Amino acid sequence: MVDIVTDSCADLSPELISRFNIRVLPLQVFIDNRTIPDGSISPQELFNLVSKTGELPKTSAPSIKEFLEFFEPADEIIYIGISSKLSATLPNGILAAHQLPQKRIHIIDSKNLSTGIGLLVLKAAELRNQGWTADDIVREIQATVPRVHTSFVIETMEYLYKGGRCTALQAIVGSVLKIRPIIEVRPDGTLGVKAKIRGTRRKALDSMLEDFRSHLPYLDSHRVFVTHTGCDEDANYLAKAVQSMAPIEEICITQAGATISSHCGPDTIGILFIADPHLTTEA
């Protein structure tokens, strides 16, 4: 059986990881003089450490050695990883794969983050379970990469700005207290400002919902993610609103891991889905 693997930036819950038989390689977060594997600390615990230390977390990609060990258990592997424009994780995976010519290791750049990766990983696992070959899965997932839509509301700019992950945000740092930016993952795998919403947080959430509504004519209604860094009430609000708009087969609410939380900060929340003009709501 093809081994479907990813990194911890996919923000998949333990239940989903177990249900779909996925292996996950953790990134590392350094804070309070400690190196913490992603997946072993909650967003709230992380933010409490930021408040305690006054420092932002630093994150690091898995080393080539860690990838070599991670790839060892299987002979045929499909690794779907965080955008190569956002992390050294995927390039390290490629270098490791080159050192294992005896294995069939397929590496896919998700050009995404968080459960934007997760959508691709779960689709790959479902195709594997349906008996698809690795080559066919890779072709289908690569074709799906540009169809993944990821956007999220940022409550505080401090994490992204100081982390240097989204230079397009610099123009609005001065107005952070008046504007809630909606960040999107762009087709090339970078981050950018999709909208600057003036007013309440609910207005920003509703703006994301309107964007979701605009994709309904060609939405893949199989699965939608609502992913957040510790704002359960808002997550339930978005999930209920999404479900009321379309007959979504599965809405997954997940919390972001330590790596994504380190760069996005508290009360970040997003809607992530697959949509394509070639699809219809009946597909």
CSV table of C-alpha atoms in Angstrom, one decimal:
chain,number,residue,atom,x,y,z
A,1,MET,CA,0.0,0.0,0.0
A,2,VAL,CA,1.2,3.5,-0.8
A,3,ASP,CA,2.3,5.4,2.3
A,4,ILE,CA,0.6,8.9,2.4
A,5,VAL,CA,2.7,11.3,4.5
A,6,THR,CA,2.8,14.9,5.3
A,7,ASP,CA,4.3,17.4,7.8
A,8,SER,CA,2.7,18.9,10.9
A,9,CYS,CA,1.9,22.1,9.0
A,10,ALA,CA,-1.1,20.2,7.6
A,11,ASP,CA,-2.9,20.8,10.9
A,12,LEU,CA,-4.8,17.5,10.8
A,13,SER,CA,-6.4,16.4,14.0
A,14,PRO,CA,-5.3,13.1,15.7
A,15,GLU,CA,-8.6,11.6,14.8
A,16,LEU,CA,-8.2,12.4,11.0
A,17,ILE,CA,-4.6,11.1,11.1
A,18,SER,CA,-5.7,7.8,12.6
A,19,ARG,CA,-8.8,7.5,10.5
A,20,PHE,CA,-7.0,7.9,7.2
A,21,ASN,CA,-3.8,6.1,8.2
A,22,ILE,CA,-1.4,9.1,7.6
A,23,ARG,CA,2.0,9.6,9.0
A,24,VAL,CA,3.1,13.1,10.0
A,25,LEU,CA,6.6,14.5,10.4
A,26,PRO,CA,6.7,17.3,13.0
A,27,LEU,CA,8.4,20.6,12.6
A,28,GLN,CA,10.0,22.2,15.7
A,29,VAL,CA,9.1,25.3,17.7
A,30,PHE,CA,11.7,27.0,19.9
A,31,ILE,CA,10.6,29.2,22.8
A,32,ASP,CA,11.4,29.7,26.5
A,33,ASN,CA,14.8,28.0,25.8
A,34,ARG,CA,12.9,24.8,24.8
A,35,THR,CA,12.6,23.0,21.5
A,36,ILE,CA,9.0,21.7,21.3
A,37,PRO,CA,7.8,19.2,18.5
A,38,ASP,CA,4.8,20.5,16.7
A,39,GLY,CA,1.8,18.6,17.8
A,40,SER,CA,2.8,18.4,21.5
A,41,ILE,CA,1.6,21.8,22.5
A,42,SER,CA,-1.7,23.6,22.0
A,43,PRO,CA,-2.0,27.1,20.6
A,44,GLN,CA,-3.1,28.4,23.9
A,45,GLU,CA,-0.1,26.9,25.7
A,46,LEU,CA,2.1,28.4,23.0
A,47,PHE,CA,0.6,31.9,23.4
A,48,ASN,CA,0.9,31.7,27.1
A,49,LEU,CA,4.6,31.1,26.7
A,50,VAL,CA,4.8,34.2,24.4
A,51,SER,CA,3.1,36.3,27.1
A,52,LYS,CA,5.5,34.9,29.7
A,53,THR,CA,8.7,35.3,27.8
A,54,GLY,CA,7.8,38.4,25.7
A,55,GLU,CA,9.4,36.6,22.7
A,56,LEU,CA,7.9,35.2,19.5
A,57,PRO,CA,8.5,31.5,18.8
A,58,LYS,CA,11.0,30.4,16.2
A,59,THR,CA,10.2,27.5,14.0
A,60,SER,CA,12.5,25.0,12.2
A,61,ALA,CA,12.0,22.5,9.4
A,62,PRO,CA,12.8,18.8,9.8
A,63,SER,CA,16.4,18.1,8.8
A,64,ILE,CA,17.4,15.9,5.9
A,65,LYS,CA,18.4,13.2,8.5
A,66,GLU,CA,14.9,13.3,10.0
A,67,PHE,CA,13.4,12.9,6.6
A,68,LEU,CA,15.6,9.9,5.9
A,69,GLU,CA,14.3,8.3,9.0
A,70,PHE,CA,10.8,9.3,8.2
A,71,PHE,CA,10.9,7.8,4.7
A,72,GLU,CA,12.5,4.5,6.0
A,73,PRO,CA,9.3,2.4,6.8
A,74,ALA,CA,7.8,2.3,3.3
A,75,ASP,CA,9.0,1.6,-0.2
A,76,GLU,CA,6.5,3.8,-2.0
A,77,ILE,CA,5.6,7.1,-0.5
A,78,ILE,CA,3.6,10.2,-1.4
A,79,TYR,CA,4.7,13.2,0.6
A,80,ILE,CA,2.5,16.3,0.4
A,81,GLY,CA,4.2,19.2,2.2
A,82,ILE,CA,3.9,22.9,3.1
A,83,SER,CA,4.6,25.4,0.3
A,84,SER,CA,8.2,25.6,-0.6
A,85,LYS,CA,7.8,29.4,-0.7
A,86,LEU,CA,7.1,29.4,3.1
A,87,SER,CA,9.4,26.8,4.6
A,88,ALA,CA,12.6,24.8,3.9
A,89,THR,CA,10.6,21.6,4.9
A,90,LEU,CA,9.7,20.4,1.4
A,91,PRO,CA,13.2,21.1,-0.1
A,92,ASN,CA,14.7,19.1,2.7
A,93,GLY,CA,12.4,16.3,1.8
A,94,ILE,CA,13.5,16.4,-1.8
A,95,LEU,CA,17.1,16.2,-0.8
A,96,ALA,CA,16.4,13.3,1.4
A,97,ALA,CA,14.5,11.5,-1.3
A,98,HIS,CA,17.5,11.8,-3.7
A,99,GLN,CA,19.5,9.8,-1.1
A,100,LEU,CA,17.0,7.0,-1.3
A,101,PRO,CA,17.0,5.9,-5.0
A,102,GLN,CA,15.9,2.4,-4.0
A,103,LYS,CA,12.5,3.8,-2.9
A,104,ARG,CA,9.7,5.4,-4.9
A,105,ILE,CA,9.2,8.7,-3.2
A,106,HIS,CA,6.8,11.2,-4.8
A,107,ILE,CA,7.0,14.7,-3.5
A,108,ILE,CA,4.2,17.2,-4.0
A,109,ASP,CA,4.5,20.9,-3.2
A,110,SER,CA,1.0,21.8,-1.9
A,111,LYS,CA,1.7,25.5,-2.5
A,112,ASN,CA,-0.4,25.9,0.6
A,113,LEU,CA,-0.4,25.7,4.4
A,114,SER,CA,-2.5,24.4,7.3
A,115,THR,CA,-5.5,22.4,6.2
A,116,GLY,CA,-5.0,23.6,2.7
A,117,ILE,CA,-2.4,20.9,2.8
A,118,GLY,CA,-4.7,18.7,4.7
A,119,LEU,CA,-7.4,18.7,2.0
A,120,LEU,CA,-4.9,17.3,-0.4
A,121,VAL,CA,-3.5,14.8,2.0
A,122,LEU,CA,-7.0,13.4,2.8
A,123,LYS,CA,-7.9,13.3,-0.8
A,124,ALA,CA,-4.7,11.3,-1.6
A,125,ALA,CA,-5.5,8.9,1.2
A,126,GLU,CA,-9.1,8.4,0.0
A,127,LEU,CA,-7.8,7.7,-3.6
A,128,ARG,CA,-5.3,5.2,-2.2
A,129,ASN,CA,-8.0,3.4,-0.3
A,130,GLN,CA,-10.0,3.2,-3.5
A,131,GLY,CA,-7.1,1.3,-5.1
A,132,TRP,CA,-5.6,4.1,-7.2
A,133,THR,CA,-1.9,3.7,-8.1
A,134,ALA,CA,0.7,6.1,-6.8
A,135,ASP,CA,1.3,7.7,-10.2
A,136,ASP,CA,-2.5,8.3,-10.7
A,137,ILE,CA,-2.8,9.7,-7.2
A,138,VAL,CA,0.1,12.1,-7.8
A,139,ARG,CA,-1.4,13.3,-11.1
A,140,GLU,CA,-4.8,13.9,-9.5
A,141,ILE,CA,-3.4,15.7,-6.4
A,142,GLN,CA,-1.1,17.9,-8.6
A,143,ALA,CA,-4.1,18.9,-10.6
A,144,THR,CA,-6.0,19.7,-7.4
A,145,VAL,CA,-3.3,21.9,-5.9
A,146,PRO,CA,-4.4,25.1,-7.8
A,147,ARG,CA,-8.0,24.5,-6.8
A,148,VAL,CA,-7.5,24.7,-3.1
A,149,HIS,CA,-8.7,28.0,-1.6
A,150,THR,CA,-7.2,29.2,1.7
A,151,SER,CA,-8.0,32.4,3.5
A,152,PHE,CA,-8.0,33.4,7.1
A,153,VAL,CA,-8.7,36.4,9.4
A,154,ILE,CA,-5.7,37.7,11.4
A,155,GLU,CA,-6.5,39.3,14.7
A,156,THR,CA,-3.0,40.6,15.5
A,157,MET,CA,-0.3,41.4,13.0
A,158,GLU,CA,2.6,41.0,15.4
A,159,TYR,CA,3.3,37.3,14.6
A,160,LEU,CA,3.2,37.4,10.8
A,161,TYR,CA,5.0,40.7,10.5
A,162,LYS,CA,7.9,40.0,12.9
A,163,GLY,CA,8.1,36.5,11.5
A,164,GLY,CA,8.8,37.9,8.1
A,165,ARG,CA,6.4,35.5,6.5
A,166,CYS,CA,4.2,38.0,4.7
A,167,THR,CA,5.9,41.1,3.5
A,168,ALA,CA,2.8,42.4,1.8
A,169,LEU,CA,1.4,43.1,5.3
A,170,GLN,CA,4.0,45.8,6.0
A,171,ALA,CA,1.8,48.5,4.5
A,172,ILE,CA,-1.0,47.9,7.0
A,173,VAL,CA,1.0,47.4,10.2
A,174,GLY,CA,0.4,51.0,11.2
A,175,SER,CA,-3.4,50.5,11.0
A,176,VAL,CA,-3.6,47.1,12.7
A,177,LEU,CA,-5.9,48.4,15.4
A,178,LYS,CA,-8.5,49.6,12.9
A,179,ILE,CA,-8.3,47.0,10.2
A,180,ARG,CA,-8.6,43.2,10.3
A,181,PRO,CA,-6.8,41.7,7.3
A,182,ILE,CA,-7.9,38.6,5.5
A,183,ILE,CA,-4.8,36.7,4.3
A,184,GLU,CA,-4.9,34.4,1.4
A,185,VAL,CA,-2.6,31.8,-0.1
A,186,ARG,CA,-1.8,32.8,-3.6
A,187,PRO,CA,-1.4,30.4,-6.6
A,188,ASP,CA,2.4,30.5,-6.3
A,189,GLY,CA,2.3,29.4,-2.7
A,190,THR,CA,3.0,32.8,-1.1
A,191,LEU,CA,0.8,34.8,1.3
A,192,GLY,CA,-0.9,38.1,0.5
A,193,VAL,CA,-3.6,40.4,1.7
A,194,LYS,CA,-6.9,39.5,0.2
A,195,ALA,CA,-8.9,42.2,1.9
A,196,LYS,CA,-8.7,44.8,4.7
A,197,ILE,CA,-11.9,44.7,6.7
A,198,ARG,CA,-12.8,47.8,8.7
A,199,GLY,CA,-15.0,47.2,11.7
A,200,THR,CA,-15.9,44.3,13.9
A,201,ARG,CA,-14.5,40.8,13.9
A,202,ARG,CA,-17.9,39.4,12.9
A,203,LYS,CA,-17.7,41.6,9.8
A,204,ALA,CA,-14.4,40.0,8.9
A,205,LEU,CA,-15.8,36.5,9.4
A,206,ASP,CA,-18.9,37.4,7.3
A,207,SER,CA,-16.6,38.6,4.6
A,208,MET,CA,-14.9,35.2,4.4
A,209,LEU,CA,-18.3,33.6,4.3
A,210,GLU,CA,-19.3,35.8,1.3
A,211,ASP,CA,-16.2,34.8,-0.5
A,212,PHE,CA,-17.1,31.1,0.2
A,213,ARG,CA,-20.6,31.7,-1.1
A,214,SER,CA,-19.1,33.1,-4.4
A,215,HIS,CA,-17.5,29.7,-5.0
A,216,LEU,CA,-20.7,27.7,-4.5
A,217,PRO,CA,-21.4,27.1,-8.2
A,218,TYR,CA,-18.2,25.1,-8.5
A,219,LEU,CA,-17.5,24.0,-5.0
A,220,ASP,CA,-16.2,20.5,-4.2
A,221,SER,CA,-18.8,19.7,-1.5
A,222,HIS,CA,-17.0,16.6,-0.2
A,223,ARG,CA,-15.0,18.3,2.5
A,224,VAL,CA,-14.5,21.8,4.0
A,225,PHE,CA,-12.1,22.8,6.8
A,226,VAL,CA,-12.6,25.5,9.4
A,227,THR,CA,-9.2,25.8,11.1
A,228,HIS,CA,-8.3,28.2,14.0
A,229,THR,CA,-5.8,29.0,16.7
A,230,GLY,CA,-8.2,28.8,19.7
A,231,CYS,CA,-11.5,30.5,18.9
A,232,ASP,CA,-14.0,27.8,19.2
A,233,GLU,CA,-17.1,30.0,19.2
A,234,ASP,CA,-16.1,31.6,15.9
A,235,ALA,CA,-15.2,28.2,14.4
A,236,ASN,CA,-18.7,26.9,15.2
A,237,TYR,CA,-20.3,30.1,13.8
A,238,LEU,CA,-18.4,29.6,10.5
A,239,ALA,CA,-19.1,25.9,10.3
A,240,LYS,CA,-22.8,26.3,10.8
A,241,ALA,CA,-22.9,29.1,8.2
A,242,VAL,CA,-21.0,27.0,5.7
A,243,GLN,CA,-23.3,24.1,6.2
A,244,SER,CA,-26.4,26.3,5.7
A,245,MET,CA,-25.1,27.4,2.3
A,246,ALA,CA,-24.4,24.0,0.8
A,247,PRO,CA,-24.8,20.2,1.5
A,248,ILE,CA,-21.2,19.7,2.6
A,249,GLU,CA,-20.5,16.0,3.2
A,250,GLU,CA,-18.0,16.7,6.0
A,251,ILE,CA,-17.0,19.9,7.7
A,252,CYS,CA,-13.9,19.4,9.8
A,253,ILE,CA,-13.1,21.9,12.6
A,254,THR,CA,-9.4,21.7,13.6
A,255,GLN,CA,-7.0,23.7,15.7
A,256,ALA,CA,-3.8,24.8,14.0
A,257,GLY,CA,-0.6,23.3,15.3
A,258,ALA,CA,2.3,25.1,16.9
A,259,THR,CA,4.1,26.0,13.7
A,260,ILE,CA,1.2,27.7,12.0
A,261,SER,CA,0.1,29.3,15.3
A,262,SER,CA,3.6,30.7,15.7
A,263,HIS,CA,3.3,32.7,12.5
A,264,CYS,CA,-0.4,33.6,12.6
A,265,GLY,CA,-1.0,34.4,16.3
A,266,PRO,CA,-4.1,34.1,18.6
A,267,ASP,CA,-7.6,34.1,17.2
A,268,THR,CA,-6.7,33.4,13.7
A,269,ILE,CA,-9.4,31.5,11.8
A,270,GLY,CA,-9.9,30.4,8.2
A,271,ILE,CA,-12.1,28.5,5.8
A,272,LEU,CA,-10.3,26.1,3.5
A,273,PHE,CA,-12.0,24.3,0.6
A,274,ILE,CA,-11.5,23.0,-3.0
A,275,ALA,CA,-13.3,24.7,-5.8
A,276,ASP,CA,-12.9,24.7,-9.6
A,277,PRO,CA,-15.0,26.0,-12.5
A,278,HIS,CA,-14.9,22.5,-14.0
A,279,LEU,CA,-16.7,21.2,-10.9
A,280,THR,CA,-20.4,21.6,-10.1
A,281,THR,CA,-22.1,21.2,-6.7
A,282,GLU,CA,-23.4,17.9,-8.0
A,283,ALA,CA,-19.9,16.5,-8.6
